[in-house]
PDB file of C-alpha atoms in Angstrom:
ATOM      1  CA  UNK A   1     -33.712 -53.441 -30.973  1.00  0.00           C
ATOM      2  CA  UNK A   2     -33.380 -49.807 -31.831  1.00  0.00           C
ATOM      3  CA  UNK A   3     -31.373 -47.569 -29.506  1.00  0.00           C
ATOM      4  CA  UNK A   4     -32.627 -44.032 -29.325  1.00  0.00           C
ATOM      5  CA  UNK A   5     -29.924 -41.382 -29.279  1.00  0.00           C
ATOM      6  CA  UNK A   6     -30.351 -38.769 -26.574  1.00  0.00           C
ATOM      7  CA  UNK A   7     -30.093 -35.117 -27.441  1.00  0.00           C
ATOM      8  CA  UNK A   8     -27.440 -33.062 -25.598  1.00  0.00           C
ATOM      9  CA  UNK A   9     -30.187 -31.532 -23.459  1.00  0.00           C
ATOM     10  CA  UNK A  10     -31.443 -35.018 -22.460  1.00  0.00           C
ATOM     11  CA  UNK A  11     -28.052 -36.485 -21.557  1.00  0.00           C
ATOM     12  CA  UNK A  12     -27.389 -36.724 -17.832  1.00  0.00           C
ATOM     13  CA  UNK A  13     -24.894 -34.079 -16.780  1.00  0.00           C
ATOM     14  CA  UNK A  14     -21.736 -35.297 -15.145  1.00  0.00           C
ATOM     15  CA  UNK A  15     -20.877 -33.676 -11.844  1.00  0.00           C
ATOM     16  CA  UNK A  16     -18.105 -31.091 -12.340  1.00  0.00           C
ATOM     17  CA  UNK A  17     -14.917 -31.858 -10.429  1.00  0.00           C
ATOM     18  CA  UNK A  18     -14.566 -29.911  -7.205  1.00  0.00           C
ATOM     19  CA  UNK A  19     -11.898 -27.228  -7.345  1.00  0.00           C
ATOM     20  CA  UNK A  20     -10.336 -27.627  -3.928  1.00  0.00           C
ATOM     21  CA  UNK A  21      -7.955 -24.706  -4.291  1.00  0.00           C
ATOM     22  CA  UNK A  22     -10.680 -22.308  -5.358  1.00  0.00           C
ATOM     23  CA  UNK A  23     -13.006 -23.436  -2.577  1.00  0.00           C
ATOM     24  CA  UNK A  24     -10.344 -23.028   0.095  1.00  0.00           C
ATOM     25  CA  UNK A  25      -9.412 -19.590  -1.246  1.00  0.00           C
ATOM     26  CA  UNK A  26     -13.063 -18.516  -1.163  1.00  0.00           C
ATOM     27  CA  UNK A  27     -13.421 -19.743   2.412  1.00  0.00           C
ATOM     28  CA  UNK A  28     -10.255 -17.925   3.496  1.00  0.00           C
ATOM     29  CA  UNK A  29     -11.386 -14.691   1.848  1.00  0.00           C
ATOM     30  CA  UNK A  30     -14.808 -14.906   3.473  1.00  0.00           C
ATOM     31  CA  UNK A  31     -13.331 -15.855   6.839  1.00  0.00           C
ATOM     32  CA  UNK A  32     -10.897 -12.936   6.690  1.00  0.00           C
ATOM     33  CA  UNK A  33     -13.807 -10.519   6.353  1.00  0.00           C
ATOM     34  CA  UNK A  34     -15.805 -12.238   9.073  1.00  0.00           C
ATOM     35  CA  UNK A  35     -12.981 -12.417  11.619  1.00  0.00           C
ATOM     36  CA  UNK A  36     -11.860  -8.862  10.862  1.00  0.00           C
ATOM     37  CA  UNK A  37     -15.369  -7.558  11.449  1.00  0.00           C
ATOM     38  CA  UNK A  38     -16.486  -9.684  14.384  1.00  0.00           C
ATOM     39  CA  UNK A  39     -13.317 -11.078  15.943  1.00  0.00           C
ATOM     40  CA  UNK A  40     -12.824 -14.745  16.737  1.00  0.00           C
ATOM     41  CA  UNK A  41     -15.573 -14.860  19.349  1.00  0.00           C
ATOM     42  CA  UNK A  42     -18.209 -13.104  17.285  1.00  0.00           C
ATOM     43  CA  UNK A  43     -17.472 -14.773  13.949  1.00  0.00           C
ATOM     44  CA  UNK A  44     -20.019 -17.291  12.697  1.00  0.00           C
ATOM     45  CA  UNK A  45     -19.194 -20.278  10.518  1.00  0.00           C
ATOM     46  CA  UNK A  46     -22.559 -20.184   8.765  1.00  0.00           C
ATOM     47  CA  UNK A  47     -21.941 -16.592   7.620  1.00  0.00           C
ATOM     48  CA  UNK A  48     -18.487 -17.559   6.356  1.00  0.00           C
ATOM     49  CA  UNK A  49     -19.894 -20.493   4.399  1.00  0.00           C
ATOM     50  CA  UNK A  50     -22.664 -18.338   2.940  1.00  0.00           C
ATOM     51  CA  UNK A  51     -20.233 -15.627   1.827  1.00  0.00           C
ATOM     52  CA  UNK A  52     -17.889 -18.248   0.357  1.00  0.00           C
ATOM     53  CA  UNK A  53     -20.814 -19.813  -1.537  1.00  0.00           C
ATOM     54  CA  UNK A  54     -20.181 -23.207   0.002  1.00  0.00           C
ATOM     55  CA  UNK A  55     -21.502 -25.098   3.007  1.00  0.00           C
ATOM     56  CA  UNK A  56     -20.308 -25.688   6.550  1.00  0.00           C
ATOM     57  CA  UNK A  57     -19.485 -29.304   5.757  1.00  0.00           C
ATOM     58  CA  UNK A  58     -16.896 -28.234   3.205  1.00  0.00           C
ATOM     59  CA  UNK A  59     -15.521 -25.618   5.581  1.00  0.00           C
ATOM     60  CA  UNK A  60     -15.003 -28.220   8.290  1.00  0.00           C
ATOM     61  CA  UNK A  61     -13.609 -30.657   5.754  1.00  0.00           C
ATOM     62  CA  UNK A  62     -10.830 -28.262   4.701  1.00  0.00           C
ATOM     63  CA  UNK A  63     -10.138 -26.457   7.968  1.00  0.00           C
ATOM     64  CA  UNK A  64     -11.388 -28.659  10.791  1.00  0.00           C
ATOM     65  CA  UNK A  65     -12.941 -26.038  13.074  1.00  0.00           C
ATOM     66  CA  UNK A  66     -13.268 -22.310  13.608  1.00  0.00           C
ATOM     67  CA  UNK A  67     -10.055 -22.043  15.648  1.00  0.00           C
ATOM     68  CA  UNK A  68      -7.995 -23.735  12.934  1.00  0.00           C
ATOM     69  CA  UNK A  69      -9.650 -21.572  10.293  1.00  0.00           C
ATOM     70  CA  UNK A  70      -8.714 -18.458  12.271  1.00  0.00           C
ATOM     71  CA  UNK A  71      -5.078 -19.566  12.324  1.00  0.00           C
ATOM     72  CA  UNK A  72      -5.219 -20.199   8.567  1.00  0.00           C
ATOM     73  CA  UNK A  73      -6.555 -16.659   8.088  1.00  0.00           C
ATOM     74  CA  UNK A  74      -3.718 -15.217  10.183  1.00  0.00           C
ATOM     75  CA  UNK A  75      -1.102 -17.208   8.264  1.00  0.00           C
ATOM     76  CA  UNK A  76      -2.618 -16.092   4.972  1.00  0.00           C
ATOM     77  CA  UNK A  77      -2.606 -12.450   6.098  1.00  0.00           C
ATOM     78  CA  UNK A  78       1.057 -12.640   7.092  1.00  0.00           C
ATOM     79  CA  UNK A  79       1.939 -14.416   3.853  1.00  0.00           C
ATOM     80  CA  UNK A  80       0.402 -11.589   1.820  1.00  0.00           C
ATOM     81  CA  UNK A  81       2.246  -8.786   3.582  1.00  0.00           C
ATOM     82  CA  UNK A  82       5.551 -10.667   3.548  1.00  0.00           C
ATOM     83  CA  UNK A  83       5.172 -11.365  -0.184  1.00  0.00           C
ATOM     84  CA  UNK A  84       4.443  -7.685  -0.825  1.00  0.00           C
ATOM     85  CA  UNK A  85       7.497  -6.679   1.233  1.00  0.00           C
ATOM     86  CA  UNK A  86       9.650  -9.097  -0.729  1.00  0.00           C
ATOM     87  CA  UNK A  87       8.514  -7.436  -3.940  1.00  0.00           C
ATOM     88  CA  UNK A  88      10.066  -4.172  -2.697  1.00  0.00           C
ATOM     89  CA  UNK A  89      13.527  -5.584  -3.570  1.00  0.00           C
ATOM     90  CA  UNK A  90      15.083  -3.779  -0.614  1.00  0.00           C
ATOM     91  CA  UNK A  91      18.531  -5.217  -1.302  1.00  0.00           C
ATOM     92  CA  UNK A  92      18.603  -3.667  -4.764  1.00  0.00           C
ATOM     93  CA  UNK A  93      18.598  -0.026  -3.674  1.00  0.00           C
ATOM     94  CA  UNK A  94      20.778   2.133  -1.423  1.00  0.00           C
ATOM     95  CA  UNK A  95      20.335   1.701   2.361  1.00  0.00           C
ATOM     96  CA  UNK A  96      18.551   5.002   2.987  1.00  0.00           C
ATOM     97  CA  UNK A  97      16.173   4.339   0.099  1.00  0.00           C
ATOM     98  CA  UNK A  98      15.585   0.800   1.403  1.00  0.00           C
ATOM     99  CA  UNK A  99      14.441   2.045   4.795  1.00  0.00           C
ATOM    100  CA  UNK A 100      12.420   4.867   3.257  1.00  0.00           C
ATOM    101  CA  UNK A 101      10.725   2.353   0.953  1.00  0.00           C
ATOM    102  CA  UNK A 102       9.907   0.038   3.864  1.00  0.00           C
ATOM    103  CA  UNK A 103       8.400   2.859   5.938  1.00  0.00           C
ATOM    104  CA  UNK A 104       6.216   4.062   3.075  1.00  0.00           C
ATOM    105  CA  UNK A 105       5.175   0.534   2.169  1.00  0.00           C
ATOM    106  CA  UNK A 106       4.180  -0.349   5.743  1.00  0.00           C
ATOM    107  CA  UNK A 107       2.090   2.811   6.078  1.00  0.00           C
ATOM    108  CA  UNK A 108       0.333   2.340   2.748  1.00  0.00           C
ATOM    109  CA  UNK A 109      -0.221  -1.373   3.311  1.00  0.00           C
ATOM    110  CA  UNK A 110      -1.943  -0.759   6.639  1.00  0.00           C
ATOM    111  CA  UNK A 111      -4.100   1.913   5.010  1.00  0.00           C
ATOM    112  CA  UNK A 112      -5.086  -0.419   2.174  1.00  0.00           C
ATOM    113  CA  UNK A 113      -5.609  -3.452   4.429  1.00  0.00           C
ATOM    114  CA  UNK A 114      -7.280  -2.375   7.682  1.00  0.00           C
ATOM    115  CA  UNK A 115      -8.397  -5.967   8.147  1.00  0.00           C
ATOM    116  CA  UNK A 116      -4.783  -6.882   8.878  1.00  0.00           C
ATOM    117  CA  UNK A 117      -4.771  -4.578  11.901  1.00  0.00           C
ATOM    118  CA  UNK A 118      -8.093  -5.825  13.218  1.00  0.00           C
ATOM    119  CA  UNK A 119      -7.009  -9.455  12.848  1.00  0.00           C
ATOM    120  CA  UNK A 120      -3.891  -8.698  14.891  1.00  0.00           C
ATOM    121  CA  UNK A 121      -5.999  -6.928  17.504  1.00  0.00           C
ATOM    122  CA  UNK A 122      -8.207 -10.005  17.798  1.00  0.00           C
ATOM    123  CA  UNK A 123      -5.256 -12.372  18.105  1.00  0.00           C
ATOM    124  CA  UNK A 124      -3.656 -10.182  20.756  1.00  0.00           C
ATOM    125  CA  UNK A 125      -6.834 -10.448  22.814  1.00  0.00           C
ATOM    126  CA  UNK A 126      -6.184 -14.200  22.797  1.00  0.00           C
ATOM    127  CA  UNK A 127      -2.511 -13.721  23.741  1.00  0.00           C
ATOM    128  CA  UNK A 128      -1.389 -15.052  20.340  1.00  0.00           C
ATOM    129  CA  UNK A 129      -2.388 -18.587  21.263  1.00  0.00           C
ATOM    130  CA  UNK A 130      -3.031 -19.436  17.613  1.00  0.00           C
ATOM    131  CA  UNK A 131       0.162 -17.930  16.202  1.00  0.00           C
ATOM    132  CA  UNK A 132       2.182 -19.749  18.856  1.00  0.00           C
ATOM    133  CA  UNK A 133       1.210 -22.972  17.075  1.00  0.00           C
ATOM    134  CA  UNK A 134       2.365 -21.701  13.692  1.00  0.00           C
ATOM    135  CA  UNK A 135       5.789 -22.504  12.326  1.00  0.00           C
ATOM    136  CA  UNK A 136       4.893 -20.884   9.025  1.00  0.00           C
ATOM    137  CA  UNK A 137       4.560 -17.356  10.423  1.00  0.00           C
ATOM    138  CA  UNK A 138       7.945 -17.443  12.154  1.00  0.00           C
ATOM    139  CA  UNK A 139       9.548 -18.765   8.987  1.00  0.00           C
ATOM    140  CA  UNK A 140       7.931 -15.961   6.953  1.00  0.00           C
ATOM    141  CA  UNK A 141       9.150 -13.196   9.248  1.00  0.00           C
ATOM    142  CA  UNK A 142      12.770 -14.242   9.662  1.00  0.00           C
ATOM    143  CA  UNK A 143      13.923 -13.354   6.099  1.00  0.00           C
ATOM    144  CA  UNK A 144      12.582  -9.808   6.443  1.00  0.00           C
ATOM    145  CA  UNK A 145      14.535  -9.186   9.650  1.00  0.00           C
ATOM    146  CA  UNK A 146      17.644 -10.736   8.100  1.00  0.00           C
ATOM    147  CA  UNK A 147      17.301  -8.457   5.069  1.00  0.00           C
ATOM    148  CA  UNK A 148      16.865  -5.410   7.289  1.00  0.00           C
ATOM    149  CA  UNK A 149      19.944  -6.401   9.307  1.00  0.00           C
ATOM    150  CA  UNK A 150      21.986  -6.585   6.095  1.00  0.00           C
ATOM    151  CA  UNK A 151      20.726  -3.148   5.069  1.00  0.00           C
ATOM    152  CA  UNK A 152      21.782  -1.706   8.427  1.00  0.00           C
ATOM    153  CA  UNK A 153      25.275  -3.174   8.096  1.00  0.00           C
ATOM    154  CA  UNK A 154      25.554  -1.843   4.546  1.00  0.00           C
ATOM    155  CA  UNK A 155      24.395   1.588   5.647  1.00  0.00           C
ATOM    156  CA  UNK A 156      26.921   1.672   8.487  1.00  0.00           C
ATOM    157  CA  UNK A 157      29.750   0.783   6.119  1.00  0.00           C
ATOM    158  CA  UNK A 158      28.723   3.661   3.862  1.00  0.00           C
ATOM    159  CA  UNK A 159      28.655   6.054   6.803  1.00  0.00           C
ATOM    160  CA  UNK A 160      24.900   6.611   6.401  1.00  0.00           C
ATOM    161  CA  UNK A 161      23.693   4.718   9.479  1.00  0.00           C
ATOM    162  CA  UNK A 162      25.009   4.521  12.994  1.00  0.00           C
ATOM    163  CA  UNK A 163      25.919   1.207  14.543  1.00  0.00           C
ATOM    164  CA  UNK A 164      24.228  -0.715  17.324  1.00  0.00           C
ATOM    165  CA  UNK A 165      20.763  -0.781  15.746  1.00  0.00           C
ATOM    166  CA  UNK A 166      18.798  -3.972  16.258  1.00  0.00           C
ATOM    167  CA  UNK A 167      16.913  -4.913  13.083  1.00  0.00           C
ATOM    168  CA  UNK A 168      13.960  -6.421  14.934  1.00  0.00           C
ATOM    169  CA  UNK A 169      13.552  -3.384  17.168  1.00  0.00           C
ATOM    170  CA  UNK A 170      13.739  -1.111  14.138  1.00  0.00           C
ATOM    171  CA  UNK A 171      11.066  -3.038  12.276  1.00  0.00           C
ATOM    172  CA  UNK A 172       8.787  -3.033  15.323  1.00  0.00           C
ATOM    173  CA  UNK A 173       9.222   0.738  15.580  1.00  0.00           C
ATOM    174  CA  UNK A 174       8.352   1.235  11.911  1.00  0.00           C
ATOM    175  CA  UNK A 175       5.252  -0.937  12.272  1.00  0.00           C
ATOM    176  CA  UNK A 176       4.251   0.666  15.582  1.00  0.00           C
ATOM    177  CA  UNK A 177       4.404   4.223  14.262  1.00  0.00           C
ATOM    178  CA  UNK A 178       1.827   3.263  11.636  1.00  0.00           C
ATOM    179  CA  UNK A 179      -0.161   0.768  13.691  1.00  0.00           C
ATOM    180  CA  UNK A 180      -0.859   2.979  16.699  1.00  0.00           C
ATOM    181  CA  UNK A 181      -1.850   6.000  14.621  1.00  0.00           C
ATOM    182  CA  UNK A 182      -4.230   4.067  12.369  1.00  0.00           C
ATOM    183  CA  UNK A 183      -5.525   1.684  15.029  1.00  0.00           C
ATOM    184  CA  UNK A 184      -6.451   4.582  17.326  1.00  0.00           C
ATOM    185  CA  UNK A 185      -7.350   7.131  14.674  1.00  0.00           C
ATOM    186  CA  UNK A 186     -10.912   7.733  15.849  1.00  0.00           C
ATOM    187  CA  UNK A 187     -10.035   8.273  19.493  1.00  0.00           C
ATOM    188  CA  UNK A 188      -6.968  10.377  18.717  1.00  0.00           C
ATOM    189  CA  UNK A 189      -8.982  12.581  16.350  1.00  0.00           C
ATOM    190  CA  UNK A 190     -11.681  13.039  18.985  1.00  0.00           C
ATOM    191  CA  UNK A 191      -9.332  13.711  21.902  1.00  0.00           C
ATOM    192  CA  UNK A 192      -7.153  16.220  20.056  1.00  0.00           C
ATOM    193  CA  UNK A 193      -9.886  17.789  17.956  1.00  0.00           C
ATOM    194  CA  UNK A 194      -8.183  17.158  14.616  1.00  0.00           C
ATOM    195  CA  UNK A 195      -9.212  15.022  11.670  1.00  0.00           C
ATOM    196  CA  UNK A 196      -6.232  12.690  11.649  1.00  0.00           C
ATOM    197  CA  UNK A 197      -7.755  10.640   8.842  1.00  0.00           C
ATOM    198  CA  UNK A 198      -7.728  13.498   6.320  1.00  0.00           C
ATOM    199  CA  UNK A 199      -5.392  13.174   3.317  1.00  0.00           C
ATOM    200  CA  UNK A 200      -3.310  16.085   4.562  1.00  0.00           C
ATOM    201  CA  UNK A 201      -2.975  14.593   8.054  1.00  0.00           C
ATOM    202  CA  UNK A 202      -1.932  11.267   6.587  1.00  0.00           C
ATOM    203  CA  UNK A 203       0.721  12.896   4.417  1.00  0.00           C
ATOM    204  CA  UNK A 204       2.041  14.739   7.465  1.00  0.00           C
ATOM    205  CA  UNK A 205       2.126  11.509   9.431  1.00  0.00           C
ATOM    206  CA  UNK A 206       4.111   9.641   6.781  1.00  0.00           C
ATOM    207  CA  UNK A 207       6.607  12.500   6.526  1.00  0.00           C
ATOM    208  CA  UNK A 208       6.965  12.590  10.312  1.00  0.00           C
ATOM    209  CA  UNK A 209       7.476   8.834  10.576  1.00  0.00           C
ATOM    210  CA  UNK A 210      10.107   8.898   7.853  1.00  0.00           C
ATOM    211  CA  UNK A 211      12.027  11.704   9.534  1.00  0.00           C
ATOM    212  CA  UNK A 212      11.837  10.005  12.934  1.00  0.00           C
ATOM    213  CA  UNK A 213      13.193   6.684  11.679  1.00  0.00           C
ATOM    214  CA  UNK A 214      15.857   8.068   9.345  1.00  0.00           C
ATOM    215  CA  UNK A 215      16.849  10.650  11.948  1.00  0.00           C
ATOM    216  CA  UNK A 216      17.374   7.867  14.464  1.00  0.00           C
ATOM    217  CA  UNK A 217      19.537   5.942  12.003  1.00  0.00           C
ATOM    218  CA  UNK A 218      21.817   8.830  11.094  1.00  0.00           C
ATOM    219  CA  UNK A 219      25.348   8.607  12.535  1.00  0.00           C
ATOM    220  CA  UNK A 220      25.952  10.610  15.695  1.00  0.00           C
ATOM    221  CA  UNK A 221      28.743  12.766  14.287  1.00  0.00           C
ATOM    222  CA  UNK A 222      29.932  14.262  17.556  1.00  0.00           C
ATOM    223  CA  UNK A 223      29.954  11.021  19.510  1.00  0.00           C
ATOM    224  CA  UNK A 224      33.289   9.722  18.221  1.00  0.00           C
ATOM    225  CA  UNK A 225      34.988  13.104  18.666  1.00  0.00           C
ATOM    226  CA  UNK A 226      33.656  13.619  22.189  1.00  0.00           C
ATOM    227  CA  UNK A 227      34.478  10.050  23.142  1.00  0.00           C
ATOM    228  CA  UNK A 228      38.028  10.446  21.877  1.00  0.00           C
ATOM    229  CA  UNK A 229      38.464  13.673  23.791  1.00  0.00           C
ATOM    230  CA  UNK A 230      37.279  12.048  27.008  1.00  0.00           C
ATOM    231  CA  UNK A 231      39.692   9.135  26.547  1.00  0.00           C
ATOM    232  CA  UNK A 232      42.662  11.515  26.107  1.00  0.00           C
ATOM    233  CA  UNK A 233      41.972  13.277  29.393  1.00  0.00           C
TER     234      UNK A 233
END
């Protein structure tokens, strides 16, 4: 019996192995856009699947449901900003430069990633009920605050920073000065009649933020002298 050899075109094609990592990354990227644009309530799983070039079955297989997917998007967003902050190597430069670098980075990151702000806005509407379930986010944030605390101690020893500054409060202030301005840019521009999104306005804002934060950190030169004088009376 003669066996006929099949040509390459006639051979049945084997099914390519599924790339789980690539599929999950595509779903997360698509979900980030969807949640940032529509919020948790308005986001649709079918649109996410379509943008990710997959199907809803695979989305549910990897992430369970829309709520769990939203948490995964939040964790991924925090992981990206924390990784970018780590790349700043804040411990490797002088304290003043470290803080200056962190201020500039935070401002530029928010400008480049407006979806991060809108995701946070959406989660705040839900009273952070998703992030409260996440151990990963808390673990990501702690090293940054610890690094900033070390920088503050170093700066105080060098006589460049005053004492009594809480690292967490300082970081929140840095983030808030950028977050409020950018998150309310349209209304602020309308109310005050100035284009606060223009390149010039943004440069002015960054300079102002830097001066506010570094001015707050500078030692209060007269405090020790005045305090000593009061104690001698």
